[in-house]
mmCIF file of C-alpha atoms and ligand atoms in Angstrom:
data_model
loop_
_atom_site.group_PDB
_atom_site.id
_atom_site.type_symbol
_atom_site.label_atom_id
_atom_site.label_comp_id
_atom_site.label_asym_id
_atom_site.label_seq_id
_atom_site.Cartn_x
_atom_site.Cartn_y
_atom_site.Cartn_z
ATOM 1 C CA MET A 1 -0.084 -0.068 0.391
ATOM 2 C CA LYS A 2 0.827 3.820 -0.597
ATOM 3 C CA ALA A 3 1.828 5.511 2.891
ATOM 4 C CA LEU A 4 3.814 8.414 3.963
ATOM 5 C CA VAL A 5 6.658 7.400 6.095
ATOM 6 C CA LEU A 6 9.087 9.881 7.848
ATOM 7 C CA TYR A 7 11.974 7.815 8.099
ATOM 8 C CA GLU A 8 14.274 9.692 9.844
ATOM 9 C CA LYS A 9 14.458 12.160 12.755
ATOM 10 C CA LYS A 10 15.947 14.823 10.023
ATOM 11 C CA ASP A 11 14.503 17.409 8.005
ATOM 12 C CA GLY A 12 13.132 16.231 5.373
ATOM 13 C CA ALA A 13 13.236 13.162 5.659
ATOM 14 C CA THR A 14 9.579 11.852 4.871
ATOM 15 C CA GLU A 15 8.708 10.058 1.653
ATOM 16 C CA LEU A 16 5.221 8.270 -0.467
ATOM 17 C CA ARG A 17 7.100 4.636 -0.027
ATOM 18 C CA GLU A 18 4.868 0.981 -0.753
ATOM 19 C CA VAL A 19 4.692 -0.591 1.804
ATOM 20 C CA PRO A 20 3.677 -3.561 2.917
ATOM 21 C CA LYS A 21 -0.471 -3.382 4.129
ATOM 22 C CA PRO A 22 -0.760 -4.404 8.121
ATOM 23 C CA SER A 23 -1.354 -7.948 8.964
ATOM 24 C CA VAL A 24 -4.605 -8.189 11.377
ATOM 25 C CA GLY A 25 -4.476 -10.255 14.317
ATOM 26 C CA PRO A 26 -7.771 -11.747 15.935
ATOM 27 C CA ASP A 27 -8.319 -8.734 18.053
ATOM 28 C CA ASP A 28 -6.702 -5.926 15.674
ATOM 29 C CA VAL A 29 -9.108 -3.431 13.655
ATOM 30 C CA LEU A 30 -7.795 -2.472 10.266
ATOM 31 C CA ILE A 31 -9.296 0.893 8.708
ATOM 32 C CA ARG A 32 -9.188 1.614 5.022
ATOM 33 C CA VAL A 33 -8.349 5.691 5.165
ATOM 34 C CA LYS A 34 -10.987 7.753 3.760
ATOM 35 C CA ALA A 35 -9.687 11.449 4.800
ATOM 36 C CA ALA A 36 -6.603 12.364 6.821
ATOM 37 C CA ALA A 37 -5.597 15.663 8.030
ATOM 38 C CA VAL A 38 -2.576 17.895 8.538
ATOM 39 C CA CYS A 39 -1.865 19.157 11.511
ATOM 40 C CA GLY A 40 0.804 21.726 12.442
ATOM 41 C CA ALA A 41 2.687 18.773 14.533
ATOM 42 C CA ASP A 42 3.139 16.796 11.498
ATOM 43 C CA ILE A 43 4.964 19.832 9.645
ATOM 44 C CA GLU A 44 7.290 20.067 13.001
ATOM 45 C CA PHE A 45 7.788 16.570 12.667
ATOM 46 C CA TYR A 46 8.760 16.922 8.972
ATOM 47 C CA ARG A 47 11.211 20.020 9.971
ATOM 48 C CA ALA A 48 12.530 17.952 12.713
ATOM 49 C CA LYS A 49 11.581 20.585 15.288
ATOM 50 C CA MET A 50 9.571 17.815 17.590
ATOM 51 C CA THR A 51 10.784 14.840 17.788
ATOM 52 C CA GLY A 52 10.489 13.298 21.132
ATOM 53 C CA SER A 53 7.691 11.212 20.434
ATOM 54 C CA LEU A 54 8.864 10.438 16.944
ATOM 55 C CA ARG A 55 9.874 6.718 16.058
ATOM 56 C CA PRO A 56 10.644 6.258 12.896
ATOM 57 C CA PRO A 57 10.042 5.000 10.128
ATOM 58 C CA VAL A 58 6.963 5.843 11.148
ATOM 59 C CA ILE A 59 4.068 6.601 8.573
ATOM 60 C CA LEU A 60 2.899 10.018 9.625
ATOM 61 C CA GLY A 61 -0.842 10.914 9.859
ATOM 62 C CA HIS A 62 -2.965 11.595 13.524
ATOM 63 C CA GLU A 63 -5.896 13.270 12.620
ATOM 64 C CA PHE A 64 -8.018 10.217 10.109
ATOM 65 C CA CYS A 65 -11.272 8.590 9.591
ATOM 66 C CA GLY A 66 -12.462 5.852 7.515
ATOM 67 C CA VAL A 67 -14.164 2.477 7.452
ATOM 68 C CA VAL A 68 -12.989 -0.497 9.315
ATOM 69 C CA GLU A 69 -12.078 -3.126 6.277
ATOM 70 C CA GLU A 70 -11.058 -5.907 8.055
ATOM 71 C CA ALA A 71 -12.221 -7.028 12.408
ATOM 72 C CA GLY A 72 -10.029 -9.561 13.580
ATOM 73 C CA ARG A 73 -12.217 -12.508 14.560
ATOM 74 C CA ASN A 74 -12.248 -12.084 18.538
ATOM 75 C CA VAL A 75 -13.807 -8.060 17.661
ATOM 76 C CA LYS A 76 -17.328 -7.794 18.948
ATOM 77 C CA LYS A 77 -17.683 -4.310 18.985
ATOM 78 C CA TRP A 78 -16.855 -3.279 14.949
ATOM 79 C CA LYS A 79 -17.503 -5.250 11.508
ATOM 80 C CA PRO A 80 -16.252 -4.020 8.490
ATOM 81 C CA GLY A 81 -18.006 -1.330 6.290
ATOM 82 C CA ASP A 82 -18.450 0.795 9.900
ATOM 83 C CA ARG A 83 -17.507 4.088 9.467
ATOM 84 C CA VAL A 84 -15.075 5.384 12.387
ATOM 85 C CA VAL A 85 -12.664 7.761 13.414
ATOM 86 C CA SER A 86 -9.525 7.406 15.549
ATOM 87 C CA GLU A 87 -8.503 9.552 18.733
ATOM 88 C CA ASN A 88 -4.737 8.306 17.234
ATOM 89 C CA THR A 89 -3.738 6.678 20.719
ATOM 90 C CA GLY A 90 -2.291 3.286 19.637
ATOM 91 C CA HIS A 91 -1.180 1.945 22.744
ATOM 92 C CA VAL A 92 -1.432 2.995 26.432
ATOM 93 C CA CYS A 93 -0.403 0.787 29.868
ATOM 94 C CA GLY A 94 -4.126 0.211 31.177
ATOM 95 C CA GLU A 95 -2.135 0.197 34.960
ATOM 96 C CA CYS A 96 -1.468 3.204 35.623
ATOM 97 C CA TYR A 97 -3.181 6.221 37.421
ATOM 98 C CA ALA A 98 -4.151 8.049 34.089
ATOM 99 C CA CYS A 99 -5.707 5.034 32.903
ATOM 100 C CA LEU A 100 -7.584 3.336 35.720
ATOM 101 C CA THR A 101 -9.346 7.013 35.703
ATOM 102 C CA GLY A 102 -10.246 6.943 32.170
ATOM 103 C CA GLN A 103 -7.627 9.690 31.076
ATOM 104 C CA TYR A 104 -5.755 7.570 29.224
ATOM 105 C CA LEU A 105 -3.515 10.511 26.440
ATOM 106 C CA LEU A 106 -2.066 11.523 30.025
ATOM 107 C CA CYS A 107 -0.948 7.774 30.077
ATOM 108 C CA PRO A 108 3.209 8.014 30.423
ATOM 109 C CA GLU A 109 3.535 4.815 28.221
ATOM 110 C CA ARG A 110 0.841 6.470 25.490
ATOM 111 C CA LYS A 111 2.334 6.146 21.935
ATOM 112 C CA GLY A 112 0.174 7.509 19.281
ATOM 113 C CA THR A 113 -0.751 6.572 15.619
ATOM 114 C CA GLY A 114 1.179 8.836 13.088
ATOM 115 C CA TYR A 115 4.326 9.761 15.361
ATOM 116 C CA SER A 116 5.142 6.913 18.134
ATOM 117 C CA MET A 117 3.147 3.851 15.628
ATOM 118 C CA ASP A 118 2.127 4.077 12.171
ATOM 119 C CA GLY A 119 -0.635 6.377 11.360
ATOM 120 C CA GLY A 120 -3.221 7.683 8.656
ATOM 121 C CA PHE A 121 -1.571 9.111 5.801
ATOM 122 C CA ALA A 122 -1.683 5.558 3.679
ATOM 123 C CA GLU A 123 -4.371 3.167 2.625
ATOM 124 C CA PHE A 124 -4.944 1.606 5.727
ATOM 125 C CA VAL A 125 -3.568 1.870 9.228
ATOM 126 C CA LYS A 126 -4.286 -0.864 11.989
ATOM 127 C CA ILE A 127 -5.733 0.128 15.457
ATOM 128 C CA PRO A 128 -4.201 -2.454 17.792
ATOM 129 C CA GLY A 129 -6.451 -4.635 19.853
ATOM 130 C CA GLU A 130 -4.405 -4.439 22.530
ATOM 131 C CA VAL A 131 -5.334 -1.026 23.049
ATOM 132 C CA LEU A 132 -9.177 -1.436 22.204
ATOM 133 C CA GLN A 133 -9.150 -3.864 24.598
ATOM 134 C CA ARG A 134 -8.022 -1.104 27.473
ATOM 135 C CA MET A 135 -9.598 1.472 25.987
ATOM 136 C CA SER A 136 -12.323 0.936 23.485
ATOM 137 C CA SER A 137 -12.861 4.795 23.068
ATOM 138 C CA ALA A 138 -9.462 4.617 20.699
ATOM 139 C CA LEU A 139 -12.332 4.633 17.913
ATOM 140 C CA TYR A 140 -15.481 6.303 17.814
ATOM 141 C CA ARG A 141 -18.447 6.098 15.647
ATOM 142 C CA LEU A 142 -18.607 8.435 12.910
ATOM 143 C CA PRO A 143 -22.621 9.198 12.193
ATOM 144 C CA ASP A 144 -23.507 8.523 8.798
ATOM 145 C CA THR A 145 -24.507 12.494 8.436
ATOM 146 C CA ILE A 146 -20.784 13.547 8.944
ATOM 147 C CA SER A 147 -18.595 13.668 5.792
ATOM 148 C CA PHE A 148 -15.033 12.123 6.420
ATOM 149 C CA GLU A 149 -13.608 15.135 5.549
ATOM 150 C CA GLU A 150 -15.407 16.616 8.741
ATOM 151 C CA GLY A 151 -14.231 13.453 10.256
ATOM 152 C CA SER A 152 -10.593 14.332 9.707
ATOM 153 C CA ILE A 153 -10.802 17.516 11.379
ATOM 154 C CA MET A 154 -12.723 16.526 14.453
ATOM 155 C CA GLU A 155 -9.842 15.573 17.018
ATOM 156 C CA PRO A 156 -8.147 19.739 16.721
ATOM 157 C CA SER A 157 -11.573 20.593 17.844
ATOM 158 C CA CYS A 158 -11.814 17.650 20.536
ATOM 159 C CA ASN A 159 -8.538 19.615 21.854
ATOM 160 C CA ALA A 160 -9.900 22.679 22.089
ATOM 161 C CA TYR A 161 -13.386 21.695 23.131
ATOM 162 C CA ARG A 162 -11.667 20.329 26.179
ATOM 163 C CA ALA A 163 -9.721 23.486 26.862
ATOM 164 C CA VAL A 164 -12.573 25.960 26.297
ATOM 165 C CA ILE A 165 -15.226 23.637 28.180
ATOM 166 C CA GLN A 166 -13.873 21.550 30.350
ATOM 167 C CA GLU A 167 -11.018 23.094 31.686
ATOM 168 C CA GLY A 168 -11.640 26.390 31.036
ATOM 169 C CA GLU A 169 -15.321 26.143 32.085
ATOM 170 C CA LEU A 170 -16.104 28.717 29.982
ATOM 171 C CA ALA A 171 -19.537 30.271 31.556
ATOM 172 C CA LEU A 172 -22.534 32.424 28.994
ATOM 173 C CA GLY A 173 -21.528 35.635 29.324
ATOM 174 C CA GLU A 174 -17.810 35.363 29.786
ATOM 175 C CA PHE A 175 -14.726 37.119 28.307
ATOM 176 C CA ILE A 176 -12.338 35.153 26.328
ATOM 177 C CA ALA A 177 -9.107 35.692 24.710
ATOM 178 C CA VAL A 178 -7.084 32.727 22.565
ATOM 179 C CA PHE A 179 -3.854 33.441 21.687
ATOM 180 C CA GLY A 180 -2.455 31.467 18.375
ATOM 181 C CA PRO A 181 -5.195 31.243 15.580
ATOM 182 C CA GLY A 182 -3.769 27.959 14.356
ATOM 183 C CA PRO A 183 -7.197 25.087 14.062
ATOM 184 C CA ILE A 184 -6.969 24.820 17.713
ATOM 185 C CA GLY A 185 -7.529 28.229 18.343
ATOM 186 C CA LEU A 186 -9.939 28.644 15.784
ATOM 187 C CA PHE A 187 -11.675 26.175 17.432
ATOM 188 C CA ALA A 188 -11.742 27.353 20.486
ATOM 189 C CA VAL A 189 -13.013 31.064 18.837
ATOM 190 C CA ALA A 190 -15.877 28.700 17.196
ATOM 191 C CA LEU A 191 -17.005 27.163 20.471
ATOM 192 C CA ALA A 192 -16.806 29.931 22.704
ATOM 193 C CA LYS A 193 -18.971 31.528 20.582
ATOM 194 C CA LEU A 194 -21.234 28.354 20.459
ATOM 195 C CA ALA A 195 -20.879 27.984 24.347
ATOM 196 C CA GLY A 196 -21.887 32.225 24.729
ATOM 197 C CA ALA A 197 -18.905 34.137 25.594
ATOM 198 C CA SER A 198 -20.267 37.623 25.377
ATOM 199 C CA HIS A 199 -16.404 38.914 24.255
ATOM 200 C CA ILE A 200 -14.102 36.676 22.121
ATOM 201 C CA PHE A 201 -10.818 38.174 21.412
ATOM 202 C CA LEU A 202 -8.333 36.374 19.165
ATOM 203 C CA PHE A 203 -4.398 36.833 18.771
ATOM 204 C CA GLY A 204 -1.252 36.432 16.902
ATOM 205 C CA THR A 205 1.477 37.705 15.125
ATOM 206 C CA ALA A 206 3.088 38.436 11.608
ATOM 207 C CA GLY A 207 2.109 35.780 9.450
ATOM 208 C CA ASP A 208 -1.346 35.138 11.020
ATOM 209 C CA GLU A 209 -2.925 37.414 8.649
ATOM 210 C CA THR A 210 -4.997 34.825 6.969
ATOM 211 C CA ARG A 211 -6.018 32.937 9.737
ATOM 212 C CA LEU A 212 -7.013 35.984 12.290
ATOM 213 C CA THR A 213 -9.620 37.102 9.155
ATOM 214 C CA PHE A 214 -11.126 33.752 9.512
ATOM 215 C CA GLY A 215 -11.522 33.783 13.206
ATOM 216 C CA LYS A 216 -13.124 36.892 13.139
ATOM 217 C CA GLU A 217 -15.951 35.525 10.534
ATOM 218 C CA ILE A 218 -15.912 32.436 12.923
ATOM 219 C CA GLY A 219 -16.700 34.753 15.884
ATOM 220 C CA ALA A 220 -14.132 36.613 17.348
ATOM 221 C CA ASP A 221 -14.881 40.320 18.001
ATOM 222 C CA ILE A 222 -11.516 41.289 18.259
ATOM 223 C CA VAL A 223 -8.534 39.560 16.426
ATOM 224 C CA ALA A 224 -5.313 41.724 16.674
ATOM 225 C CA ARG A 225 -1.604 40.641 16.082
ATOM 226 C CA VAL A 226 0.314 40.990 19.225
ATOM 227 C CA ASP A 227 3.651 42.263 17.663
ATOM 228 C CA GLU A 228 2.380 45.736 16.867
ATOM 229 C CA ARG A 229 0.010 45.948 20.188
ATOM 230 C CA SER A 230 0.419 44.525 23.264
ATOM 231 C CA ALA A 231 -2.763 42.304 24.189
ATOM 232 C CA SER A 232 -2.913 44.020 27.551
ATOM 233 C CA GLU A 233 -3.524 47.219 25.595
ATOM 234 C CA VAL A 234 -6.304 46.052 23.421
ATOM 235 C CA ILE A 235 -7.994 44.393 26.194
ATOM 236 C CA SER A 236 -7.883 47.382 28.175
ATOM 237 C CA GLN A 237 -9.454 49.519 25.343
ATOM 238 C CA PHE A 238 -12.507 47.414 25.170
ATOM 239 C CA LEU A 239 -12.655 45.996 29.245
ATOM 240 C CA GLY A 240 -11.485 48.611 30.857
ATOM 241 C CA THR A 241 -9.878 47.846 33.609
ATOM 242 C CA ASP A 242 -11.584 44.537 33.837
ATOM 243 C CA GLY A 243 -9.481 41.447 32.933
ATOM 244 C CA VAL A 244 -10.834 38.439 30.527
ATOM 245 C CA ASP A 245 -12.242 35.438 32.287
ATOM 246 C CA ILE A 246 -10.239 32.805 30.578
ATOM 247 C CA VAL A 247 -7.169 32.698 28.237
ATOM 248 C CA ILE A 248 -6.568 29.902 25.875
ATOM 249 C CA ASP A 249 -2.939 29.621 24.960
ATOM 250 C CA ALA A 250 -2.374 27.829 22.494
ATOM 251 C CA ALA A 251 0.266 29.861 21.090
ATOM 252 C CA GLY A 252 3.083 28.511 23.176
ATOM 253 C CA PRO A 253 5.716 30.955 23.818
ATOM 254 C CA GLY A 254 7.054 32.896 27.296
ATOM 255 C CA VAL A 255 5.589 35.923 26.338
ATOM 256 C CA VAL A 256 2.276 34.778 25.927
ATOM 257 C CA MET A 257 1.465 33.143 29.561
ATOM 258 C CA GLU A 258 3.579 36.765 30.346
ATOM 259 C CA ASN A 259 0.515 38.312 28.512
ATOM 260 C CA ALA A 260 -1.774 35.602 29.910
ATOM 261 C CA MET A 261 -0.756 36.311 33.310
ATOM 262 C CA THR A 262 -1.552 40.755 32.931
ATOM 263 C CA ILE A 263 -4.889 40.468 30.998
ATOM 264 C CA ILE A 264 -6.548 37.605 33.407
ATOM 265 C CA ARG A 265 -8.869 38.472 35.511
ATOM 266 C CA PRO A 266 -8.649 37.584 39.472
ATOM 267 C CA LEU A 267 -9.647 34.149 39.848
ATOM 268 C CA GLY A 268 -9.422 33.195 36.351
ATOM 269 C CA ARG A 269 -8.729 30.635 34.584
ATOM 270 C CA ILE A 270 -5.598 30.174 31.937
ATOM 271 C CA VAL A 271 -5.530 27.176 29.405
ATOM 272 C CA LYS A 272 -2.009 26.470 28.437
ATOM 273 C CA VAL A 273 -2.958 23.882 25.484
ATOM 274 C CA GLY A 274 0.601 25.555 23.094
ATOM 275 C CA TRP A 275 3.808 23.487 22.888
ATOM 276 C CA GLY A 276 6.382 25.643 25.034
ATOM 277 C CA LYS A 277 9.413 27.712 24.259
ATOM 278 C CA PRO A 278 10.966 29.620 27.060
ATOM 279 C CA TYR A 279 9.060 30.239 29.928
ATOM 280 C CA PRO A 280 9.111 33.319 32.379
ATOM 281 C CA GLN A 281 10.628 33.373 35.903
ATOM 282 C CA LEU A 282 7.997 34.842 37.536
ATOM 283 C CA PHE A 283 4.842 33.708 37.848
ATOM 284 C CA ASP A 284 4.187 36.035 40.905
ATOM 285 C CA PRO A 285 1.196 37.390 39.308
ATOM 286 C CA LEU A 286 -1.151 34.546 39.586
ATOM 287 C CA MET A 287 -0.043 34.589 43.348
ATOM 288 C CA VAL A 288 -1.961 37.877 43.533
ATOM 289 C CA LYS A 289 -4.645 37.046 41.026
ATOM 290 C CA GLY A 290 -5.442 33.716 42.649
ATOM 291 C CA ALA A 291 -5.522 32.654 38.614
ATOM 292 C CA THR A 292 -5.215 29.173 37.653
ATOM 293 C CA ILE A 293 -3.051 27.579 35.040
ATOM 294 C CA THR A 294 -4.025 24.623 33.897
ATOM 295 C CA GLY A 295 -2.069 21.845 31.772
ATOM 296 C CA HIS A 296 -3.831 20.995 29.068
ATOM 297 C CA PHE A 297 -3.375 17.855 26.556
ATOM 298 C CA GLY A 298 -5.831 16.620 23.704
ATOM 299 C CA TYR A 299 -9.243 15.260 24.766
ATOM 300 C CA ASP A 300 -11.226 12.694 26.386
ATOM 301 C CA TYR A 301 -14.506 10.588 26.337
ATOM 302 C CA VAL A 302 -16.567 13.523 26.758
ATOM 303 C CA SER A 303 -14.806 15.828 24.666
ATOM 304 C CA TRP A 304 -15.568 13.437 21.458
ATOM 305 C CA ARG A 305 -18.768 12.654 23.027
ATOM 306 C CA ASN A 306 -19.675 16.010 23.125
ATOM 307 C CA ILE A 307 -18.426 17.375 19.644
ATOM 308 C CA ILE A 308 -19.619 14.730 17.322
ATOM 309 C CA HIS A 309 -23.072 15.415 18.985
ATOM 310 C CA LEU A 310 -22.919 19.026 18.046
ATOM 311 C CA VAL A 311 -21.452 18.578 14.478
ATOM 312 C CA GLN A 312 -24.340 15.729 14.284
ATOM 313 C CA ALA A 313 -26.913 18.075 15.275
ATOM 314 C CA GLY A 314 -25.243 21.052 12.795
ATOM 315 C CA ARG A 315 -24.380 23.505 15.506
ATOM 316 C CA LEU A 316 -20.296 23.010 14.712
ATOM 317 C CA HIS A 317 -19.667 23.991 11.184
ATOM 318 C CA TYR A 318 -16.831 22.245 9.889
ATOM 319 C CA GLY A 319 -17.050 23.187 6.486
ATOM 320 C CA SER A 320 -15.704 26.606 6.377
ATOM 321 C CA PHE A 321 -12.423 25.023 8.108
ATOM 322 C CA ILE A 322 -11.676 23.063 5.640
ATOM 323 C CA SER A 323 -9.383 25.326 3.075
ATOM 324 C CA LYS A 324 -8.031 22.525 0.389
ATOM 325 C CA THR A 325 -8.803 18.816 -0.316
ATOM 326 C CA TYR A 326 -5.240 16.789 -1.909
ATOM 327 C CA SER A 327 -4.682 13.087 -3.073
ATOM 328 C CA LEU A 328 -1.779 12.004 -0.773
ATOM 329 C CA ASP A 329 0.321 12.006 -3.797
ATOM 330 C CA GLN A 330 0.276 15.881 -3.423
ATOM 331 C CA TRP A 331 1.711 15.391 0.214
ATOM 332 C CA GLU A 332 4.400 18.250 -0.534
ATOM 333 C CA GLU A 333 1.908 20.812 -1.833
ATOM 334 C CA ALA A 334 -0.362 20.512 1.497
ATOM 335 C CA PHE A 335 2.770 20.542 3.371
ATOM 336 C CA VAL A 336 3.899 23.552 2.236
ATOM 337 C CA ALA A 337 0.022 24.948 2.468
ATOM 338 C CA VAL A 338 -0.282 24.302 6.017
ATOM 339 C CA GLU A 339 3.661 25.486 6.744
ATOM 340 C CA GLU A 340 3.002 29.309 4.713
ATOM 341 C CA LYS A 341 -0.426 29.052 6.914
ATOM 342 C CA LYS A 342 -2.135 30.352 4.262
ATOM 343 C CA VAL A 343 -5.101 27.917 4.954
ATOM 344 C CA ILE A 344 -6.870 26.777 8.622
ATOM 345 C CA LYS A 345 -7.182 22.858 7.615
ATOM 346 C CA VAL A 346 -6.197 20.758 4.459
ATOM 347 C CA VAL A 347 -7.190 17.344 4.139
ATOM 348 C CA PHE A 348 -6.399 13.877 2.210
ATOM 349 C CA ASN A 349 -9.264 12.083 0.984
ATOM 350 C CA GLN A 350 -7.498 10.142 -2.146
ATOM 351 C CA PHE A 351 -4.871 7.501 -1.504
HETATM 352 ZN ZN1 LIG B 1 -2.540 17.299 15.786
HETATM 353 ZN ZN1 LIG B 2 -1.399 4.252 31.642
#
């Protein structure tokens, strides 16, 4: 089968290869991939900027969905033809605190499909029986009314759901500021709008113009480049001395956390989603405000369940998030589009 393989932890060491179709054991499920989305992390892997979790040679692609092609003889829950979306866990220990409390993504032994194990930029991907037995939510049923393209971009929206709703605990009428207009930041805007935030600020920097404009279209009230004006200047212009209730840091640099601590109101909530660059040394502003920083990674069963319901009910519109579709053969073109930030999401739908 055809697959996009990252073969070394080196800038650009990725190529389309012919590889054997995965063999299916008695407990495994083989998925024929129908759509797979490119994530910013794929570019970081490709450029060898983020390599900690990479286990090359590995097939990339951690945002994917498709139909069950084959189910091992012991598999009861799935049968060929079932439409499914993966949440990209390929291995968890099943024994640690995180696993035993159902927070599998936080398992120290977790391996993700698409970087630590073979993923969805291929004709087929295997979900091992071992993970399905420990964590049945490694696969979700994709309702018929949701297209495969939409299914492929669910993962980052679940991420945003967890940050805004479950961790940020956004209440109707609150103010929220989102730093970083990548897909997770933009989904955070869409969900904050849906959840009734009274004022949504979206902040980016140079190069983010396309995404900031899109953010405004989907519900951000104020978008601004914080390399031109500070976030606190923008916030104080609209809110006076009031701070925001929630900050979603979907960007990562230390300066964002500094900004977040400035603009958060007393007892406000900061959710750190973006991967860190150097961090500010002084967290004292948090003490005087009694504010909270929540570390965030991924999503859980609740995020997926509720996102699927929202999309199925037609409340969360995915269509506009998909800027372009490609065949897997055009992967280089798709990667460049994401790298240049001229698109929101791009999806492979031919393999
Ligand atoms: Zn991703
Ligand atoms: Zn575990």
